[in-house]
Coordinates of C-alpha atoms in Angstrom, one line a residue:
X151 CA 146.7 26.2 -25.1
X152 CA 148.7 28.2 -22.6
X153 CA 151.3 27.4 -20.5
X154 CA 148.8 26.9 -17.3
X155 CA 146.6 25.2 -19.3
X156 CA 148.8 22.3 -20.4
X157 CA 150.4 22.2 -16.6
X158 CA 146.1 22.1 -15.5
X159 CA 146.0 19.1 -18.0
X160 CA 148.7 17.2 -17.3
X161 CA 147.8 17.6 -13.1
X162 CA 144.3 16.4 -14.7
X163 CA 145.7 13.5 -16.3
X164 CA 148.3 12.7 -13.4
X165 CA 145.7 12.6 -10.9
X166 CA 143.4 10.4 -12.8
X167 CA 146.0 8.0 -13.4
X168 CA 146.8 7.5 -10.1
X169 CA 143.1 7.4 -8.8
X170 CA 142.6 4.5 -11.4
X171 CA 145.9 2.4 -10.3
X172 CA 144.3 2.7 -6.3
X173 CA 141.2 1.5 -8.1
X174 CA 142.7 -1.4 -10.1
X175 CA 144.8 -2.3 -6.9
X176 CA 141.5 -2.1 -4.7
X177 CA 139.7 -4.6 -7.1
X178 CA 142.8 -7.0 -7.4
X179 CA 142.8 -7.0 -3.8
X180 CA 139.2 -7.7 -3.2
X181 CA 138.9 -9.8 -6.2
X182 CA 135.2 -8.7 -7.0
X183 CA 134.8 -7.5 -10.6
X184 CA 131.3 -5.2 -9.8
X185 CA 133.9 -2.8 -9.6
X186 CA 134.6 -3.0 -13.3
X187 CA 131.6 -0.6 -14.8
X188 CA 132.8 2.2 -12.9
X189 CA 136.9 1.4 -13.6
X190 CA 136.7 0.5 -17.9
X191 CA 135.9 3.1 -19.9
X192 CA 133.2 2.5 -22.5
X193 CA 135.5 2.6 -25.8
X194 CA 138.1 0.6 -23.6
X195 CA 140.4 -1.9 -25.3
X196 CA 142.1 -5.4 -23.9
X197 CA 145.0 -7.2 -25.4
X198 CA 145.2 -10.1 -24.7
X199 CA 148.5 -12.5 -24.8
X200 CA 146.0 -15.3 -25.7
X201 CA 143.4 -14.0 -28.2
X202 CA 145.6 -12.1 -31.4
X203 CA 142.6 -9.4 -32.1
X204 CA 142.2 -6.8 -29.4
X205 CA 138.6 -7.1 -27.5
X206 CA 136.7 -3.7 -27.7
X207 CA 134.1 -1.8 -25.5
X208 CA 133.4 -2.4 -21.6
X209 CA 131.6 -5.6 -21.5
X210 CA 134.1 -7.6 -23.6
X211 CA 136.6 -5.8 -21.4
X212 CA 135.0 -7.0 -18.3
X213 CA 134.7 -10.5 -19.2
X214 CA 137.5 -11.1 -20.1
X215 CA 139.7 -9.6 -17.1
X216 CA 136.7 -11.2 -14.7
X217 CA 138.3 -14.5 -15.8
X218 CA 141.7 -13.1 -15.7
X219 CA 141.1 -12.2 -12.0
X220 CA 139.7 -16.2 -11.1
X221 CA 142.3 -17.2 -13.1
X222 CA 144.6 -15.7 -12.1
X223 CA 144.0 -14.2 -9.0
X224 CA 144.7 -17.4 -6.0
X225 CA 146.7 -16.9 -3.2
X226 CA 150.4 -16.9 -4.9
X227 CA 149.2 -13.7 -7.1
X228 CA 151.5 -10.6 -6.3
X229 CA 152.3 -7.6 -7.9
X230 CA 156.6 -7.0 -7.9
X231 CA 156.5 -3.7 -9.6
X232 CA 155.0 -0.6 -10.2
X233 CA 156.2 2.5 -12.8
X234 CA 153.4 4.8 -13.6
X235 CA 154.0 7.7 -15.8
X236 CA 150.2 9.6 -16.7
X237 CA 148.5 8.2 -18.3
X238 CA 150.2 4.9 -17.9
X239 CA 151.2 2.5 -15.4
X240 CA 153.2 -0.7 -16.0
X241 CA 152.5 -3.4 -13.2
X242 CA 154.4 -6.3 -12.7
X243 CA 152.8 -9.8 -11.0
X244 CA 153.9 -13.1 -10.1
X245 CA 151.4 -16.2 -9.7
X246 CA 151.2 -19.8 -9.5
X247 CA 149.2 -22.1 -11.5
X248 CA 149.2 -25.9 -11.3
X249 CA 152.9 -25.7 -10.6
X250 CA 154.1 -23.0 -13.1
X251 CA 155.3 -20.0 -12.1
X252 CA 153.9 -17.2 -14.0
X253 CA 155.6 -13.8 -14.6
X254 CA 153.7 -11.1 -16.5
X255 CA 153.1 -7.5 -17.0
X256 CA 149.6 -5.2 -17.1
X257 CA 150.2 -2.3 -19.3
X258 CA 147.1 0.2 -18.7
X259 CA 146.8 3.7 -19.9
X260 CA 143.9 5.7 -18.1
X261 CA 142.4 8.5 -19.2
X262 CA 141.7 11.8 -17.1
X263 CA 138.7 10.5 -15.1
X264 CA 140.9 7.3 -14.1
X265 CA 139.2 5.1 -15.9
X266 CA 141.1 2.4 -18.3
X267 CA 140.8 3.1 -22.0
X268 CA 143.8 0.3 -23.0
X269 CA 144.6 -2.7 -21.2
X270 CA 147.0 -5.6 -22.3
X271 CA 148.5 -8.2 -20.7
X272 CA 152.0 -9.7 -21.5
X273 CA 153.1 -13.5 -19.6
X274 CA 156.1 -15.6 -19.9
X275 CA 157.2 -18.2 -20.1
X276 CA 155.6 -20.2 -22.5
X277 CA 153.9 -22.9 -20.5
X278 CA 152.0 -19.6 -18.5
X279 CA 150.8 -18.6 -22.0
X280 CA 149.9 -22.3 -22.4
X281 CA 147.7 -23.4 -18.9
X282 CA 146.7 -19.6 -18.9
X283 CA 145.1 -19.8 -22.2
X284 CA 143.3 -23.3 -21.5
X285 CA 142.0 -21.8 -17.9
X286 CA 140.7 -18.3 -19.6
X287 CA 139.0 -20.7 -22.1
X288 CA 137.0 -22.8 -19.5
X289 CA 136.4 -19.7 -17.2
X290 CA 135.3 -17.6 -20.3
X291 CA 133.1 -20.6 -21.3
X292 CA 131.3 -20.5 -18.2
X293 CA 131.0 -16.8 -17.9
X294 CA 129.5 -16.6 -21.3
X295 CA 127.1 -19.6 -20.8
X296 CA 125.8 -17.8 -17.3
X297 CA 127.5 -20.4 -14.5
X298 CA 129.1 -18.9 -11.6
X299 CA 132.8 -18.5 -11.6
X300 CA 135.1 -20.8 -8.8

């Protein structure tokens, strides 16, 4: 590759990335998940601080941050931080659950298109991990068995 042609890629890869953080941001703030087929890639990956094995393709993908968003996603959810650097972007939230304050981290890499192709979620302190992981088992429950999320 030439010179012009790496600069055309990275431009490429630059503007995807940030086309896919307005698009994660727009679906955090509307809190609908429809938005999901378009967003995930279909080889996409998510980590998650709960589950140990990573959770491949789109539709495991989309369940699980569908419950992450209910979970989630009430009125004290923020996010603190941004630092994106194609193709990743860090981003930093604050929430509330039952009392605990919850700090944690989305690390998403995006490929050139803007969709996500990794996604993994990091939360402290310990009692998040804890309530988080019993709420994302009940939501997932009922997401699985075809009920309507709260």
């Amino acid at each position: 590759m030439s010179g012009d042609q790496l600069e055309g890629a990275d431009n490429q890869l630059r503007d995807g990335t940030a086309k896919g953080v307005a698009a994660w941001h727009q679906l955090v703030t509307t809190r609908d998940p429809a938005g999901l087929s378009a967003l995930l890639a279909d080889d996409v990956v998510f980590r998650s601080p709960i589950v140990h094995t990573p959770q491949e393709g789109k539709a495991r993908t989309s369940m699980y941050l569908t419950g992450a968003m209910h979970v989630l996603g009430n009125e004290h959810f923020t996010y603190v931080r941004e630092v994106v650097d194609a193709p990743n972007a860090v981003l930093e939230f604050t929430t509330r659950i039952d009392g605990i304050d919850i700090n944690g981290v989305d690390i998403i890499e995006f490929n050139e298109a803007g969709q996500i192709v990794d996604f993994k979620v990091m939360l402290r302190p310990m009692k998040a991990i804890q309530i988080v992981g019993q709420k994302m088992v009940e939501m997932l429950e009922g997401l699985a068995s075809g009920s309507s999320a709260p």
